[in-house]
Coordinates of C-alpha atoms in Angstrom, one line a residue:
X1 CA 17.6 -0.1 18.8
X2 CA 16.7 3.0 16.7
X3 CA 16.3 2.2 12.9
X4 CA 19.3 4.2 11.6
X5 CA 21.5 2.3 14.3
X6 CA 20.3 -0.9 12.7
X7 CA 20.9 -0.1 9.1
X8 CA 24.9 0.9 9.9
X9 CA 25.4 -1.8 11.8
X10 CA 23.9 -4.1 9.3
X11 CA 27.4 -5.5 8.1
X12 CA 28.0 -6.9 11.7
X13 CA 24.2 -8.0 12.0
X14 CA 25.9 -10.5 9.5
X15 CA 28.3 -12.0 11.8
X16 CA 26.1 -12.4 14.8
X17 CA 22.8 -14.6 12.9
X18 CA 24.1 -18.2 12.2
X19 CA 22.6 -19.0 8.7
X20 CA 21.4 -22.1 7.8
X21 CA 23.6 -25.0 7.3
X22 CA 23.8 -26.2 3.8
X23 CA 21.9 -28.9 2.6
X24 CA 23.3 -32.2 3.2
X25 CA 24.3 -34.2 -0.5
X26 CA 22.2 -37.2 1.3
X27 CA 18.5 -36.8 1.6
X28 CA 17.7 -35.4 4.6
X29 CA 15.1 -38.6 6.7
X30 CA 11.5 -36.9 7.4
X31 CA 11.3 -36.4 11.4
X32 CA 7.8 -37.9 12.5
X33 CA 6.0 -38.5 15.2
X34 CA 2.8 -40.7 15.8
X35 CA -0.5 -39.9 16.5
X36 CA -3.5 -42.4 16.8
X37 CA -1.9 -44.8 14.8
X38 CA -1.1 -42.0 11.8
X39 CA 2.3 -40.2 11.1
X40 CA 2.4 -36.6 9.9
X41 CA 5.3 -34.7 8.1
X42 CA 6.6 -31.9 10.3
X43 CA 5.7 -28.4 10.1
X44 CA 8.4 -25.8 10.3
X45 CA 9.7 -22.6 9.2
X46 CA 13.0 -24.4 8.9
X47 CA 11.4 -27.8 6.3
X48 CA 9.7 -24.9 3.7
X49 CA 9.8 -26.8 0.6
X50 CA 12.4 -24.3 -1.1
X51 CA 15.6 -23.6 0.5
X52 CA 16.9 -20.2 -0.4
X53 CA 19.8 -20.2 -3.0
X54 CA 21.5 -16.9 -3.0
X55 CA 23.8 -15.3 -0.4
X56 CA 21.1 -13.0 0.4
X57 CA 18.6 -15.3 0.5
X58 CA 20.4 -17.3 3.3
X59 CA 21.1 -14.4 5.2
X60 CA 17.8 -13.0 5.1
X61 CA 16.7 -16.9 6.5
X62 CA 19.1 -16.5 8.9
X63 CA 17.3 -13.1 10.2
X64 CA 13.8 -14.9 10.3
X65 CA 14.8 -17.2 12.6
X66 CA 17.2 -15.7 14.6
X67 CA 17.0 -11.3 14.6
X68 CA 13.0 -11.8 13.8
X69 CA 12.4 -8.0 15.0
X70 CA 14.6 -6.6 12.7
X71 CA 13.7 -8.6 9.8
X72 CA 11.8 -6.2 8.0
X73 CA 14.8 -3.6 8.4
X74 CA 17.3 -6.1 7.0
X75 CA 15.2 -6.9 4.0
X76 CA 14.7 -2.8 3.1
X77 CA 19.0 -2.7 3.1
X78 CA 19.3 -6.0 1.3
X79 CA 16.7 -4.7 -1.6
X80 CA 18.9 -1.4 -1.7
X81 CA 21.9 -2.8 -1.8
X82 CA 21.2 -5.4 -5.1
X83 CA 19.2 -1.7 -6.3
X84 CA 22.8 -0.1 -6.4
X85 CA 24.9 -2.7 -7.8
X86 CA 22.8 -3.6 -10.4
X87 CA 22.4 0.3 -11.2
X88 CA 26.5 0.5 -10.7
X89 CA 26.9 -2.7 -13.4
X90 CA 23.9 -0.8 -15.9
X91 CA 25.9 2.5 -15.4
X92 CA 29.3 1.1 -16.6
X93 CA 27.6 -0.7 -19.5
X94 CA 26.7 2.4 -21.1
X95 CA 29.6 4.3 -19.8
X96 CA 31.7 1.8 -22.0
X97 CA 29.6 1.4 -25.3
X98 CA 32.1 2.8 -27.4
X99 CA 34.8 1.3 -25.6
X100 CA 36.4 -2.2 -26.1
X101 CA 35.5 -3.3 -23.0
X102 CA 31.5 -2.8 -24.0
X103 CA 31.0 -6.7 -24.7
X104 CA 32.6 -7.3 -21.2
X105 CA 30.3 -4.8 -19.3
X106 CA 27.5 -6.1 -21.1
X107 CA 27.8 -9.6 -19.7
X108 CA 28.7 -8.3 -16.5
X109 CA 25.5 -6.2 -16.3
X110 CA 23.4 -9.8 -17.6
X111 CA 24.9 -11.6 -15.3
X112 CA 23.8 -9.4 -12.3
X113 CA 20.6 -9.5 -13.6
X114 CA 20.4 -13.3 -13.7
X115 CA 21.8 -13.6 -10.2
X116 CA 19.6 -10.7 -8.6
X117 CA 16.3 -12.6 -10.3
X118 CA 17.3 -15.6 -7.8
X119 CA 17.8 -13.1 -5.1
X120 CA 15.1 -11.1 -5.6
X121 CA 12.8 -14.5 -5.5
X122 CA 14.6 -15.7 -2.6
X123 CA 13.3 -12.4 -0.4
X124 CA 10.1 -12.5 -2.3
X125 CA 9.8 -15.9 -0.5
X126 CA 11.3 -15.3 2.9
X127 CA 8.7 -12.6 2.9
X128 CA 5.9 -15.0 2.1
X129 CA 7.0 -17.4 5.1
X130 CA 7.2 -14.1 7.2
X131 CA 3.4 -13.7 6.8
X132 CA 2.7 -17.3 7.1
X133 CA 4.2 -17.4 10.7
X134 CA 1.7 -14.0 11.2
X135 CA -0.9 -16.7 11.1
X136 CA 0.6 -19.5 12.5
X137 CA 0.9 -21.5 9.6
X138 CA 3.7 -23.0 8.0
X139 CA 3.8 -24.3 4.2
X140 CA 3.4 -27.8 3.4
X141 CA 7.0 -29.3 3.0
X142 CA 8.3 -31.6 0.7
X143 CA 5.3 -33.8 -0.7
X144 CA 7.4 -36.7 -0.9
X145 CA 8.5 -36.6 3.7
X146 CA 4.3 -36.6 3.5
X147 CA 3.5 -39.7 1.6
X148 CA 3.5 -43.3 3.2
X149 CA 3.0 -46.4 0.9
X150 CA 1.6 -44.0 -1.6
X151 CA -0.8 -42.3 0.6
X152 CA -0.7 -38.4 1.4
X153 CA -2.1 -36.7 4.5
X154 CA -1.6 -33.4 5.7
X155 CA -2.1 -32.6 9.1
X156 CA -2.7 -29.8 10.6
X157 CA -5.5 -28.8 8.3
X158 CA -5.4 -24.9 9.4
X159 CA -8.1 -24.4 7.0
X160 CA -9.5 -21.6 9.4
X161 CA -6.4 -19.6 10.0
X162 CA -5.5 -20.1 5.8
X163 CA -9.1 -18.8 5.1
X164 CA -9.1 -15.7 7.9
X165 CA -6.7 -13.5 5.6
X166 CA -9.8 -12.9 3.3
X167 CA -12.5 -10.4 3.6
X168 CA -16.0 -12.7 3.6
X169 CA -16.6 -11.5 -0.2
X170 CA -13.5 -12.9 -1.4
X171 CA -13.9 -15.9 0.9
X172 CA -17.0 -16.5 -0.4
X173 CA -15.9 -16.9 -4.3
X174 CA -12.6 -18.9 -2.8
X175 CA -14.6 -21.3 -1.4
X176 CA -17.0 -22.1 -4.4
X177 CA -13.3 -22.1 -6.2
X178 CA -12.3 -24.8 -3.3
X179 CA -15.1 -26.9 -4.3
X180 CA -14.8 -26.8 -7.7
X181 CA -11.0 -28.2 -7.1
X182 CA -11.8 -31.0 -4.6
X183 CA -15.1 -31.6 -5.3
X184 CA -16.3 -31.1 -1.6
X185 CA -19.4 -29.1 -0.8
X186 CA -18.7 -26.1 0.6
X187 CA -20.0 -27.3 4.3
X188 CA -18.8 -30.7 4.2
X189 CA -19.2 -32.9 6.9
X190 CA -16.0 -34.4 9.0
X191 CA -17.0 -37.6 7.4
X192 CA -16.8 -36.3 3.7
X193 CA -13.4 -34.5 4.7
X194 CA -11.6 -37.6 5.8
X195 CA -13.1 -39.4 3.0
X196 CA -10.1 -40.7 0.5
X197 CA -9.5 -40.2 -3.3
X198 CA -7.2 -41.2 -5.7
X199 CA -5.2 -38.5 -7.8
X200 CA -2.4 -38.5 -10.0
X201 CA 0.2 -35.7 -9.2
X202 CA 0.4 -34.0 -12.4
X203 CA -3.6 -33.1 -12.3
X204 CA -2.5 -32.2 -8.6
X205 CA 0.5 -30.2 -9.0
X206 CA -1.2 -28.3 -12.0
X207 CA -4.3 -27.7 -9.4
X208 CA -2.2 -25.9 -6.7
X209 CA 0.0 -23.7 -9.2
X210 CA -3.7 -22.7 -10.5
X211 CA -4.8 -21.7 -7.0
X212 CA -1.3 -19.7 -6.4
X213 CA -2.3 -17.8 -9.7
X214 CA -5.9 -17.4 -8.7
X215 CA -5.3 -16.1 -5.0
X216 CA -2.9 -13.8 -7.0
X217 CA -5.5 -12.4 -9.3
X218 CA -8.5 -12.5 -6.6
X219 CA -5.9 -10.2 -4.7
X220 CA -5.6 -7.5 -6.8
X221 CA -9.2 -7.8 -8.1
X222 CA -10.6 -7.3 -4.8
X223 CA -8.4 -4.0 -4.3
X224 CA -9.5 -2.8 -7.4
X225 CA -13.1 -3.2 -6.7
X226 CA -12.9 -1.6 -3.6
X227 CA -10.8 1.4 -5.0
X228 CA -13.7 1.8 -7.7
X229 CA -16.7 1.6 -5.4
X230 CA -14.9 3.9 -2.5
X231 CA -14.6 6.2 -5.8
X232 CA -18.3 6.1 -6.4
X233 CA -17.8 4.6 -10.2
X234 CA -20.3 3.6 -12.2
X235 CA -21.0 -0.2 -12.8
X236 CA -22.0 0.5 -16.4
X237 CA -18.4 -0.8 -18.2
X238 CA -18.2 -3.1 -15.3
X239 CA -20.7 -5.8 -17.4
X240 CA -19.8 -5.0 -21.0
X241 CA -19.2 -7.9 -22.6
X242 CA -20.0 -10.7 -19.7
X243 CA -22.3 -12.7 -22.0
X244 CA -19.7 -13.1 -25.1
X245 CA -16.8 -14.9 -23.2
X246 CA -15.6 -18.0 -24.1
X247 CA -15.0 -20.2 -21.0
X248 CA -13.1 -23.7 -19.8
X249 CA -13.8 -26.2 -16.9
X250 CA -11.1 -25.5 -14.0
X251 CA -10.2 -29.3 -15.3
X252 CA -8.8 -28.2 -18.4
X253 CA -7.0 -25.7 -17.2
X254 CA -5.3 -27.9 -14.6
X255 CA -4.7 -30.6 -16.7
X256 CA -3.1 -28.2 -19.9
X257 CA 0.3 -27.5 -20.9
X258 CA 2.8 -25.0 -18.9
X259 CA 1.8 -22.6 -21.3
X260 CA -1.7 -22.0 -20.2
X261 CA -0.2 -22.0 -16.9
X262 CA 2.3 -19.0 -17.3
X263 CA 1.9 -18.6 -21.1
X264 CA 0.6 -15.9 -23.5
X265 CA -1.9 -13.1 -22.9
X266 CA -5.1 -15.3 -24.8
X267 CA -3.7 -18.4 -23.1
X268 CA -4.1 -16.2 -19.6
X269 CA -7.3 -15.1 -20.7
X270 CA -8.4 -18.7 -21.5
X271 CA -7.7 -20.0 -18.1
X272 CA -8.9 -17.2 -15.5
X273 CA -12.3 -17.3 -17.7
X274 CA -12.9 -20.8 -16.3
X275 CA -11.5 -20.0 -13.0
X276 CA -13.5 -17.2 -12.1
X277 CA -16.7 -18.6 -14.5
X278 CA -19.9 -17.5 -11.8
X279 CA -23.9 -17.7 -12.4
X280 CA -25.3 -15.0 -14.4
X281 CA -27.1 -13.1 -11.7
X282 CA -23.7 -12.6 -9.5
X283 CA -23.4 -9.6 -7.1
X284 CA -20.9 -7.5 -5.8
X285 CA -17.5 -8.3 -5.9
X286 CA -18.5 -12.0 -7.8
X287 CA -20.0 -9.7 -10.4
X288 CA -17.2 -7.2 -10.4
X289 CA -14.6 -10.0 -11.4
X290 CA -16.8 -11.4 -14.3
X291 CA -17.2 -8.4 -15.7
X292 CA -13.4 -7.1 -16.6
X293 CA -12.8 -5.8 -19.9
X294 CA -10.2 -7.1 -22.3
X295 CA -7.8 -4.6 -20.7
X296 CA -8.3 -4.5 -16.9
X297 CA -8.2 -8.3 -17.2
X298 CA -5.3 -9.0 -18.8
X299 CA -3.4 -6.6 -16.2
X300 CA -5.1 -8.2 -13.5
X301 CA -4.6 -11.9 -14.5
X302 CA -0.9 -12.2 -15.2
X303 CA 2.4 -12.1 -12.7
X304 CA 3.9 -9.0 -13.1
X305 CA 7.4 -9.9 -12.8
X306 CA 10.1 -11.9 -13.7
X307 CA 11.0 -12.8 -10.3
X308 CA 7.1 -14.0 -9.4
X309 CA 7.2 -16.2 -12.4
X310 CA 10.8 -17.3 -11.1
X311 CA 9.5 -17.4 -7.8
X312 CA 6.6 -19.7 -8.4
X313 CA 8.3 -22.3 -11.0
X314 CA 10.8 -22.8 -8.3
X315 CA 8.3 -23.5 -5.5
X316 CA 6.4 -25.9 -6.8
X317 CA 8.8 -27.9 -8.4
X318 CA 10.2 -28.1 -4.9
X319 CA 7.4 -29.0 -3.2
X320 CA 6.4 -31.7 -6.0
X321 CA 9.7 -32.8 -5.9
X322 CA 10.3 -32.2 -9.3
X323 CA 13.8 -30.3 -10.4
X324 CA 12.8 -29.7 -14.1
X325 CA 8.7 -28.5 -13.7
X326 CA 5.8 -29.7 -12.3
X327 CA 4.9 -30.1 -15.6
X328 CA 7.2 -33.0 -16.4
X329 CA 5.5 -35.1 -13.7
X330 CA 4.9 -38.8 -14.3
X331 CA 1.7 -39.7 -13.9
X332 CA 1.7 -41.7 -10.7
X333 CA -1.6 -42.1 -8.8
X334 CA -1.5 -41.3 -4.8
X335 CA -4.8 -41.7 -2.7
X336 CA -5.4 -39.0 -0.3
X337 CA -8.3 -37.4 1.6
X338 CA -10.4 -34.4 0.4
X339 CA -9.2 -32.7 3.7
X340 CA -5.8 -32.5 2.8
X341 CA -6.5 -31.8 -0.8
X342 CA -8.5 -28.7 0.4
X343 CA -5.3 -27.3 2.8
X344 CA -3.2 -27.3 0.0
X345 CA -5.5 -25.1 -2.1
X346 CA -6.7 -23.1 0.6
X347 CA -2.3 -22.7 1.2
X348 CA -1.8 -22.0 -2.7
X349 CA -4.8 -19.1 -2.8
X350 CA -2.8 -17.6 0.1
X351 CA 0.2 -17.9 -1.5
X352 CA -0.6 -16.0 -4.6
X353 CA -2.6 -13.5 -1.9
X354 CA 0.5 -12.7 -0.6
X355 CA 2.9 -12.8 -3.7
X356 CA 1.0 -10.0 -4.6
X357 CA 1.6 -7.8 -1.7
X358 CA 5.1 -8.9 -1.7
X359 CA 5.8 -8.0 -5.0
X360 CA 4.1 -4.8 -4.6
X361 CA 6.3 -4.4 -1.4
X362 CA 9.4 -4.8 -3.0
X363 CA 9.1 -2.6 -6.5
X364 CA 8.3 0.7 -3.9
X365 CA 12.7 -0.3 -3.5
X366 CA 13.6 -2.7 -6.0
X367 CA 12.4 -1.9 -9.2
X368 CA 11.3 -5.5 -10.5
X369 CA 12.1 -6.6 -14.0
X370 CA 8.7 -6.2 -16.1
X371 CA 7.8 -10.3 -17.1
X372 CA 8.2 -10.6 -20.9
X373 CA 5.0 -12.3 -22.5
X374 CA 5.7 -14.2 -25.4

């Protein structure tokens, strides 16, 4: 089916992909199955921690599963449809200013706004499954269908096909960032993996929003570096100022307050200083990232959008089983092993990896609403 055919026949594309049934107002039981005496939590495009929320987001998850070809098609229309009536709703606004209906077409415009921020996060993430399955991963679900008498194990690890999205020099500073996390050498041994550890979930629910936010930043970093070396530029400014930085432990950072986490521009700066701390005699791209000034760094190390932010809130809380924030978790310890402690940072880095090329994606046909920093 030719392109054109499938965007005018979009409307009846609707009718023919059943959506997902609603959620269920009792808790859905965790299907799993035994294996050597241990039960896992099942994988599946269709037990993704978040379940979308908006018409559009349902519809869209109704394409993934069922019209898979066509998904990307569907999600180009979608974008340029909620372009148009949130243009339409902005258009009347000022067409009425002097009228007596301005209030009313004021709220009507917000209100789109609000609405297409949920939408726009809900195809933001039905794109992120999308390139999950292109590696033949799916997302960790719920944390809580995972845990049994307070223990947590995630199996499959799929540390390989998480890592195999990187180039080796970004893989390179991920795992050192892995390590730092867990605590595992970077070539651990199958008996250190499966080793176990007591956490408590805040310090671990803070740990893999970090990652998301540092695959984010390693991701546009990386394309950076590569613009300015394909462009022959010199490494002079690269290094200014690299000895007068303040920096943190990746503990602090994990274990602050929600504003370090998506918080002001010195509170951003704070945090990916100790994330992306190295040894003074770093090369390449390791000595490209420590040496951003003030500028390119604060570009580089904040979400760009409101629907990201919205986006990545909503996620974790989801998959921490927390409706408020992550950050509102009571401090309960679980014991798990360092193997699963390492797929779910290796599965936040590749989150934020491919946040940012979604959201790149999306602003080339839905202009995203700029994040306001406090």
């Amino acid at each position: 089916m030719e392109t054109t055919q499938v965007c005018h026949h979009l409307h009846h594309l609707r009718s023919m992909v059943t959506l997902p049934k609603p959620p269920s107002s009792k808790p859905r039981a965790a299907r799993v199955r035994a294996s050597a005496g241990r039960r896992h939590c099942e994988f599946s495009s269709l037990n993704a921690p978040l379940e979308p929320r908006s018409d559009v987001g349902k519809f869209l998850g109704g394409v993934l599963q069922n019209r898979r070809q066509l998904f990307h098609v569907v999600v180009k229309e979608e974008l340029k449809m909620l372009s148009d009536d949130r243009d339409s709703a902005f258009a009347r606004m000022l067409l009425s200013q002097d009228s007596d209906e301005a209030m009313l077409h004021r709220r009507i415009a917000q209100v789109k706004e609000n609405e297409n921020i949920i939408a726009i996060s809900d195809v933001m993430y039905l794109l992120i499954l999308y390139k999950f399955s292109e590696i033949r991963v799916h997302l960790v679900p719920k944390l809580s269908n995972c845990l049994y008498n307070g223990r947590l194990e995630i199996l499959p690890s799929k540390d390989w096909d998480l890592e195999s999205i990187h180039s080796m020099e970004v893989l390179d500073i991920i795992r050192e960032h892995v390590s730092t996390v867990t605590g595992l050498k970077p070539n651990p041994s199958v008996r250190d993996s499966w080793e176990t550890t007591p956490i408590r979930q805040f310090w671990l629910a803070r740990a893999y929003v970090a990652s998301i936010l540092y695959g984010y930043f390693l991701k546009s970093v990386s394309l950076r570096y590569n613009l300015e070396r394909n462009l022959s530029l010199s490494g002079h400014d690269l290094h200014h100022g690299h000895k007068t930085r303040p920096s943190i432990s990746f503990h602090d950072v994990c274990c602050g307050s929600k504003d370090v986490m998506f918080g002001n521009k010195s509170d951003l700066q704070s945090v990916w200083h100790g994330l992306i701390r190295q040894e003074e005699d770093a090369e390449d791209l390791k000595c490209h990232v420590t040496g951003f000034h003030a500028g390119s760094f604060e570009r580089c190390a904040k979400l760009r959008s409101k629907e990201a932010v919205h986006l990545v809130e909503s996620h974790s809380n989801a998959l921490f089983g927390n409706k408020k924030s992550v950050f509102s978790l009571h401090d309960d310890v679980i014991v798990t092993s360092f193997s699963s402690l390492r797929r779910l940072v290796l599965e936040a880095v590749a989150f934020g990896s491919f946040l940012w090329e979604t959201e790149d994606y999306i602003d080339n046909v839905y202009k995203l609403k700029d994040r306001e920093v406090e």
